[in-house]
CSV table of C-alpha atoms and ligand atoms in Angstrom, one decimal:
chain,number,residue,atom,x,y,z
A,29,UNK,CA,-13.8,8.7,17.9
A,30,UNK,CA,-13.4,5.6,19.9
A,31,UNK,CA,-9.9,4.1,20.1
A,32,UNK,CA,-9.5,0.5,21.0
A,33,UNK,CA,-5.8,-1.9,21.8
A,34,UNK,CA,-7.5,-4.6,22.8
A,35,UNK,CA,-9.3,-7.1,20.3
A,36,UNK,CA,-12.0,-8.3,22.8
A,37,UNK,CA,-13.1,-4.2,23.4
A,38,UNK,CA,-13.6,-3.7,19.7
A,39,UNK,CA,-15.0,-6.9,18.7
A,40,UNK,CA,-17.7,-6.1,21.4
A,41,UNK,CA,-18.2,-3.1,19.7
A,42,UNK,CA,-18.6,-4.0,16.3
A,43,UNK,CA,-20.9,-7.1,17.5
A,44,UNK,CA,-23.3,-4.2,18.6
A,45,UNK,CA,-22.9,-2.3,15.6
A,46,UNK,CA,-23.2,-5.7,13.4
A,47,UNK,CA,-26.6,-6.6,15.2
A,48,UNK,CA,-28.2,-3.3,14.2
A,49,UNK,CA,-27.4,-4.5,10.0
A,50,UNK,CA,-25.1,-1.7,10.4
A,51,UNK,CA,-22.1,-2.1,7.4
A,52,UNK,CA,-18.7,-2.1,8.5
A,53,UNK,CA,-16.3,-0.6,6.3
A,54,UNK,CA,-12.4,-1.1,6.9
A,55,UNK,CA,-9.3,0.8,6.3
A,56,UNK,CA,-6.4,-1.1,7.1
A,57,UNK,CA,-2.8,1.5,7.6
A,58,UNK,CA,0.6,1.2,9.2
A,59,UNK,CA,-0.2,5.1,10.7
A,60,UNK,CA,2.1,8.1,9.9
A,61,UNK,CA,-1.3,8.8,8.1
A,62,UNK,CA,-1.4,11.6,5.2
A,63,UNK,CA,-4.0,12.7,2.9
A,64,UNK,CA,-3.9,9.5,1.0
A,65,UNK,CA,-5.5,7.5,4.0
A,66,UNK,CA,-7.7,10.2,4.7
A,67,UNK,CA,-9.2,9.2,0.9
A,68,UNK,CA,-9.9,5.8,2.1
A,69,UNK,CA,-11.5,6.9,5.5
A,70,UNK,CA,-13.9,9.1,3.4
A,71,UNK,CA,-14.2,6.3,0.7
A,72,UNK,CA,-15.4,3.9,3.5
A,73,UNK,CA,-17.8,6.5,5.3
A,74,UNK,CA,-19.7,6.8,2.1
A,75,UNK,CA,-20.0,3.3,1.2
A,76,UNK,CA,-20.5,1.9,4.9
A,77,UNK,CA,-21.9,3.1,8.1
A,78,UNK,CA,-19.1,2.6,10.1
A,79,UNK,CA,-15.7,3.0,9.9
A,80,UNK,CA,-12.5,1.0,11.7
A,81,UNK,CA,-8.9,2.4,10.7
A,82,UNK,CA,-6.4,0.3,12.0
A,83,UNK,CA,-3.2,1.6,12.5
A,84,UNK,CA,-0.4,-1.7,12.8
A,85,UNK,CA,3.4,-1.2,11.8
A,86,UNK,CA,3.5,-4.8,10.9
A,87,UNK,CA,7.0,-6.5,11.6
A,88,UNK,CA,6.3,-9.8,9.3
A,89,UNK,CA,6.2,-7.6,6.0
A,90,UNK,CA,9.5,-6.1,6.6
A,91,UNK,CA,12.4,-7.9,4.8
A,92,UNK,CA,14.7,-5.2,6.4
A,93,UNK,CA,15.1,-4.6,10.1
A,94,UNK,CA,16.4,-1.1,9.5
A,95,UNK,CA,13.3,-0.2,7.5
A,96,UNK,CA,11.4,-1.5,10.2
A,97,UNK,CA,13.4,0.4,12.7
A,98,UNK,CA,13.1,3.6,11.1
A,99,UNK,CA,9.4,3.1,10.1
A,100,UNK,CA,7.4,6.8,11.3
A,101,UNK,CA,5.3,6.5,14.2
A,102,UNK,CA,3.2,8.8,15.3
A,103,UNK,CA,-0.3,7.6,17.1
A,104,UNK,CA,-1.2,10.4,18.7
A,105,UNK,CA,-1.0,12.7,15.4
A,106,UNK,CA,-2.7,9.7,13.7
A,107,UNK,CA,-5.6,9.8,16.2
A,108,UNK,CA,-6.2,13.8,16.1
A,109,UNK,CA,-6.0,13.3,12.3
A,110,UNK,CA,-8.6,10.4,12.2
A,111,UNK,CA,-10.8,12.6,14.4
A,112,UNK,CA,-10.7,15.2,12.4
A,113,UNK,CA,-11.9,12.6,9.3
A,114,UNK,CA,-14.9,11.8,11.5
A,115,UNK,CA,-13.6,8.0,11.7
A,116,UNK,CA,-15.4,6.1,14.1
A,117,UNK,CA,-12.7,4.1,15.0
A,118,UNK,CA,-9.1,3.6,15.7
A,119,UNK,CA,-8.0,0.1,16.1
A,120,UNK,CA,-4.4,0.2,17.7
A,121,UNK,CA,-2.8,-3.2,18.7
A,122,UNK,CA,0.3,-3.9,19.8
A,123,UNK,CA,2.6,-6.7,18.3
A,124,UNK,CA,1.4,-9.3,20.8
A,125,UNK,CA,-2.1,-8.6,20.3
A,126,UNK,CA,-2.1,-9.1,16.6
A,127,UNK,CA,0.9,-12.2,17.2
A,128,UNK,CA,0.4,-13.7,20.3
A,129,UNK,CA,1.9,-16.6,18.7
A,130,UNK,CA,4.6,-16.6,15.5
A,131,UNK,CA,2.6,-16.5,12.3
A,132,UNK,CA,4.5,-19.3,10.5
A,133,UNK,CA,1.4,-18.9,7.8
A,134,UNK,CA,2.9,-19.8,4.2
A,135,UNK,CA,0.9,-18.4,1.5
A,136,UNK,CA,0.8,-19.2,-2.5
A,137,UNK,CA,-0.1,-15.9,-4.9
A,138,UNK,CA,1.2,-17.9,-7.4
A,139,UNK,CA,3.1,-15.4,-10.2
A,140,UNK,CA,1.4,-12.3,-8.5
A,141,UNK,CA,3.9,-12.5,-5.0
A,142,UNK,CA,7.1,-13.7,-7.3
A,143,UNK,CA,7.4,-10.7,-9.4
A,144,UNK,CA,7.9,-7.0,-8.7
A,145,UNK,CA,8.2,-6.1,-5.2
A,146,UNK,CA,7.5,-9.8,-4.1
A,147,UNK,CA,10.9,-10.4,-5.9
A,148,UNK,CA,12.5,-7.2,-4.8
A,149,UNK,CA,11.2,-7.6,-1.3
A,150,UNK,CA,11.2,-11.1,-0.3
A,151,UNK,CA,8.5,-12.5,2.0
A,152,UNK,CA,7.0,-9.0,1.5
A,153,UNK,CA,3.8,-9.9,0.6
A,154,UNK,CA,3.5,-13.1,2.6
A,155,UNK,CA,4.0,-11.0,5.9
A,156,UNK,CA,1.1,-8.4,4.0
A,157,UNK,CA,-1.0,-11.5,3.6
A,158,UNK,CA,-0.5,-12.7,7.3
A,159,UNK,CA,-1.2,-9.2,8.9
A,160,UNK,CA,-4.3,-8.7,6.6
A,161,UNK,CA,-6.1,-11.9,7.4
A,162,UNK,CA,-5.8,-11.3,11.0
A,163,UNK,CA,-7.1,-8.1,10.3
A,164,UNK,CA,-10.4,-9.2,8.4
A,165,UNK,CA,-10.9,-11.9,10.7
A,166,UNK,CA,-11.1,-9.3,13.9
A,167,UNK,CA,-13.0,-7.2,12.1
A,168,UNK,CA,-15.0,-8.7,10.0
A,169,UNK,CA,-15.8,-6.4,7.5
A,170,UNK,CA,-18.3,-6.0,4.8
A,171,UNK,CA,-15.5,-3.9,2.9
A,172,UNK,CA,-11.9,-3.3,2.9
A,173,UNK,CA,-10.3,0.2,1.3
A,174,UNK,CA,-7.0,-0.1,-0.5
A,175,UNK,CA,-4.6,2.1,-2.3
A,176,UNK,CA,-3.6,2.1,-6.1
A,177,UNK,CA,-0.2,3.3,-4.8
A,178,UNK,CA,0.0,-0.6,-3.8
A,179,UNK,CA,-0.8,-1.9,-6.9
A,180,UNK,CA,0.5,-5.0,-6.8
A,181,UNK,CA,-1.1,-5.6,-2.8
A,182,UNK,CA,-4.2,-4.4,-4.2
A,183,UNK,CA,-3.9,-7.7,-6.5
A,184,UNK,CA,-2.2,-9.7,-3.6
A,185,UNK,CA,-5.7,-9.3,-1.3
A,186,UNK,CA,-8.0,-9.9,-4.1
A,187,UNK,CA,-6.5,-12.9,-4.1
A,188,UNK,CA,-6.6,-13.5,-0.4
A,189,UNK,CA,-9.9,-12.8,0.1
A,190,UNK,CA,-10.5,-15.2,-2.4
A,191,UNK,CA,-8.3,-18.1,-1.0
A,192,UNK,CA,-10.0,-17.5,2.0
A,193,UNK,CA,-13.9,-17.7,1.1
A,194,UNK,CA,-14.9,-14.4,2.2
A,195,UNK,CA,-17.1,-11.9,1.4
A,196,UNK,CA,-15.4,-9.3,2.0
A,197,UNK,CA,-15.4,-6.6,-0.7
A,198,UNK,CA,-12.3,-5.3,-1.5
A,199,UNK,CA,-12.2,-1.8,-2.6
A,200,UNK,CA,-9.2,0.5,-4.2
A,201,UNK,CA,-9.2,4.2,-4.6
A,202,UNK,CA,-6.8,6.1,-7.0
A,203,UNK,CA,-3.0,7.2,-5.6
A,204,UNK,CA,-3.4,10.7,-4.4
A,205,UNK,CA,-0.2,12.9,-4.7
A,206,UNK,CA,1.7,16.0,-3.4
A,207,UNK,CA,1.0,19.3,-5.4
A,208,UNK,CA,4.3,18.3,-7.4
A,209,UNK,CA,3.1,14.9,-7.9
A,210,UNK,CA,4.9,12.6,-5.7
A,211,UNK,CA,2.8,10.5,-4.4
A,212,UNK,CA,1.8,10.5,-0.8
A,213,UNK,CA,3.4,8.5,1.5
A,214,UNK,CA,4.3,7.6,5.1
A,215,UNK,CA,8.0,7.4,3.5
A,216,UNK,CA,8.1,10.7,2.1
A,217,UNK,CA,8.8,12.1,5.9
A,218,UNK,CA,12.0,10.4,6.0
A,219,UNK,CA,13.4,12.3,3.3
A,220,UNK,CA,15.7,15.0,3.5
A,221,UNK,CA,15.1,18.5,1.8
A,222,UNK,CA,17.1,17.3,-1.0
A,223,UNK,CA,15.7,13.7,-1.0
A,224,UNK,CA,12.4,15.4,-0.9
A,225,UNK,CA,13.4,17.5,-4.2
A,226,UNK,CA,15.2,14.8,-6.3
A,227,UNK,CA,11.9,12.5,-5.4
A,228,UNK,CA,9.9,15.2,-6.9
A,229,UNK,CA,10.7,14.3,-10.4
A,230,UNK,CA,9.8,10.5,-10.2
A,231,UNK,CA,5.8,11.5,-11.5
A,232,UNK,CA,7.4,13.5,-14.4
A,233,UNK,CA,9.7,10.9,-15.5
A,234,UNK,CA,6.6,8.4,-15.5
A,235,UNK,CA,4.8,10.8,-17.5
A,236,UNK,CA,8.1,10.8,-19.8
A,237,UNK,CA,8.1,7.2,-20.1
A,238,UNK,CA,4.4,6.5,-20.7
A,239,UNK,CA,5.0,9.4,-23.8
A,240,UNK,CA,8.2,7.0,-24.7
A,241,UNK,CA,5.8,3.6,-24.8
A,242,UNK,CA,3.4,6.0,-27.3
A,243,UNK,CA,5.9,7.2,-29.0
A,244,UNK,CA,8.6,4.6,-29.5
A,245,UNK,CA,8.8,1.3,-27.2
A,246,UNK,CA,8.6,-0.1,-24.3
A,247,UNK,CA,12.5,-0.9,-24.3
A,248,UNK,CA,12.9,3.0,-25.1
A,249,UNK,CA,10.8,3.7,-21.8
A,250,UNK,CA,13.1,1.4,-19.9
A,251,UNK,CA,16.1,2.2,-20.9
A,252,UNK,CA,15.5,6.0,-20.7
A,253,UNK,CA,14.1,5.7,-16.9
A,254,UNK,CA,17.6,3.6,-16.2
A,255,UNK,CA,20.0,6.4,-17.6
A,256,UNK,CA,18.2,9.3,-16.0
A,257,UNK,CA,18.1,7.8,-12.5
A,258,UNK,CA,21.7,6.7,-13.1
A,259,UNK,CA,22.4,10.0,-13.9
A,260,UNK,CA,21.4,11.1,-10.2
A,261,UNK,CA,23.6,9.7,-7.3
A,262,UNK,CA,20.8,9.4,-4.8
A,263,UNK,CA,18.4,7.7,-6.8
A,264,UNK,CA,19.2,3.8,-7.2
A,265,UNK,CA,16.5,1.9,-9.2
A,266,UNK,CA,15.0,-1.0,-8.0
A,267,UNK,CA,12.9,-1.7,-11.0
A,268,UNK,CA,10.9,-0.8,-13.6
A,269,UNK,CA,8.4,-2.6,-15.5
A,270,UNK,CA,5.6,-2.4,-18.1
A,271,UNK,CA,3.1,-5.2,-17.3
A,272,UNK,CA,-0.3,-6.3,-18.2
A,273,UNK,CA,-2.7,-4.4,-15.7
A,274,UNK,CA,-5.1,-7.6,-15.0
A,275,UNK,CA,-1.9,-9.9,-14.5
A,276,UNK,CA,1.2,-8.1,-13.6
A,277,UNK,CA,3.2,-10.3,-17.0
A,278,UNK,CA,6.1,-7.8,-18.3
A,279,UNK,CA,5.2,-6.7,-22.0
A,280,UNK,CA,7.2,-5.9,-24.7
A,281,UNK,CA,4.1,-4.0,-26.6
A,282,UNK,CA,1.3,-2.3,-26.4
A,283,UNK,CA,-1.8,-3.9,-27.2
A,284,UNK,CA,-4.9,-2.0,-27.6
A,285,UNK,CA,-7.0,-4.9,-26.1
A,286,UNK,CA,-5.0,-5.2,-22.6
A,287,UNK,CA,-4.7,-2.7,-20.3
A,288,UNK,CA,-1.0,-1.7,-19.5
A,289,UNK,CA,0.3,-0.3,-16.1
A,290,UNK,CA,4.1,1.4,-15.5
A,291,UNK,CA,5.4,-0.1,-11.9
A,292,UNK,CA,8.6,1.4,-10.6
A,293,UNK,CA,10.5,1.1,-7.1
A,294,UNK,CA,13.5,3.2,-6.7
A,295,UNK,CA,15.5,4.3,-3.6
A,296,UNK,CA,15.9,8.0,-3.0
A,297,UNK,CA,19.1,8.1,-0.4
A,298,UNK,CA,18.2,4.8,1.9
A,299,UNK,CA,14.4,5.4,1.4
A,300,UNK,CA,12.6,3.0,-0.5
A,301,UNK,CA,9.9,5.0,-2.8
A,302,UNK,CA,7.2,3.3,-5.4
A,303,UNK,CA,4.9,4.6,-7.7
A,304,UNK,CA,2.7,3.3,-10.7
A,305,UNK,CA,0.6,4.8,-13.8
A,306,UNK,CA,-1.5,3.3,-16.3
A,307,UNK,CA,-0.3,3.2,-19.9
A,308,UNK,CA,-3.2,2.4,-22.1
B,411,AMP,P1,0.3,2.1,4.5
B,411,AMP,O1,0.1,2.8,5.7
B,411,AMP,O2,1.4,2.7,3.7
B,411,AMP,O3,0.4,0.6,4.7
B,411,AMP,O4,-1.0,2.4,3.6
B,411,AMP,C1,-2.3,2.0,4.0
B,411,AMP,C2,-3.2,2.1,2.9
B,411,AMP,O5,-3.2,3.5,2.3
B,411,AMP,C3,-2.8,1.2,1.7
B,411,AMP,O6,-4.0,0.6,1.2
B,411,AMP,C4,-2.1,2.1,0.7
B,411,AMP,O7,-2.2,1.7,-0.6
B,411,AMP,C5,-3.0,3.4,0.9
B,411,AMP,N1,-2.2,4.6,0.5
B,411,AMP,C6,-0.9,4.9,0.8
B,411,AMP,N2,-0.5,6.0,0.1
B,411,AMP,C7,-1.6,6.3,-0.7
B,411,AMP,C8,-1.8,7.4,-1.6
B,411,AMP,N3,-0.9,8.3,-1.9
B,411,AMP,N4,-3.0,7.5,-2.2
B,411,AMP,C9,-4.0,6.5,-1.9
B,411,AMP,N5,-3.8,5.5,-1.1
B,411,AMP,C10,-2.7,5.4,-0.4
């Protein structure tokens, strides 16, 4: 696997690779990388024939220093990891490679970066958007993997793909999880033993709720995942929403003709943990 810092070294890579026709697939990560990534590596090597992971802790998508601070990092693990993935590429820049100016980009999602974790997390999404079209324009890919865990940033890039004219084809692969369900994350390692236990119940109280929505209401399914993380002093909900899967609206009802999706964001101790699953 090649590793590249510098922008220049990689783009004279890929300019080689490009003038054979060859397809560049892209997966775009902040490292600390688990099996989840690993699903989008392999996603891209059978779609494209090459494959760039970049691996960025972006500092313009953090709304908290702290988080920031305490972000994992781990490039050398990453690196063995991607090896052993057969990617072809690790792209790691450093801050001034990817900013050697202040981004003061602005960017309008409209409803989709005001909701959710774009109101939970402000400027969130717009420091996602900046990072992102850096990336693609280094890169240059023909397609871009992304997670379902990051449902609503799968919407957000949709959208800035689109804003920017490109063809880049955006691609998202399903959440994978832990053997108890949590979902995978880079977050996960910052949990404590007991963190790490108490977060093991936010799948099946997802699967609770979705059997609430079927069985009784949405409201029901809200207001039982508010008492039974109230009922646990580490846990501190964020939010919890039904919402129309093509749009991200809250609903009050199930509708046989829209697809419905459960978001939720909840703290577990000081770490910040989300997680999503389709209703109908
Ligand atoms: P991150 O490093 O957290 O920024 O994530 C990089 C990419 O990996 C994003 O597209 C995430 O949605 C995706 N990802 C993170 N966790 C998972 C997971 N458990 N399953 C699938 N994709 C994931």
């Amino acid at each position: 696997m090649l590793i590249y810092t510098k922008i220049a070294d990689l783009r004279a890579f890929l300019k080689e690779k490009k003038s054979l026709n060859h397809t560049v697939g892209f997966v775009p990560t902040m490292g600390a990388l688990h099996n989840g990534h690993i699903s989008l590596i392999e996603a891209s090597k059978k779609a494209c024939n090459v494959t760039i992971c970049s691996v960025f802790v972006n500092p313009t998508q953090f709304n908290d220093k702290t988080d920031l601070e305490r972000y994992p990092r781990m490039p050398e693990k990453d690196a063995r990891f991607l090896e052993l993935a057969n990617c072809d590429v690790l792209f790691l820049p450093s801050v001034d490679e990817i900013y050697p100016k202040k981004d003061e980009t602005i960017f309008d999602f409209g409803f989709l970066d005001k909701t959710l974790d774009g109101k939970h997390r402000p400027g969130h999404f717009n420091g996602v958007a900046q990072v992102v079209k850096r990336l693609f324009e280094i890169v240059g890919p023909d397609k871009a993997f992304f997670g379902e865990k990051d449902y609503q940033q799968v919407m957000i890039i949709k959208a800035l793909v689109k804003q920017m004219g490109s063809s880049i084809e955006i691609v998202s692969c399903p959440i994978l999880r832990e053997a108890d369900g949590l979902a995978m994350s880079s977050r996960n390692t910052l949990l404590t033993s007991e963190e790490r236990e108490i977060a093991s119940r936010i799948p099946k109280l997802m699967l609770d709720a979705k059997k609430i929505v079927k069985e009784k209401s949405i409201s029901a399914a809200k207001l039982f995942i508010e008492e039974e993380t109230k009922k646990v002093s580490i846990m501190k909900l964020d939010y919890f929403e039904i919402c129309d899967a093509e749009t991200l609206e809250e609903i009050s009802e199930i509708n046989s003709q829209k697809k419905a999706i459960a978001l939720i964001a909840l703290f577990v101790g000081k770490i910040r943990l989300i997680d999503n699953l389709l209703i109908s």
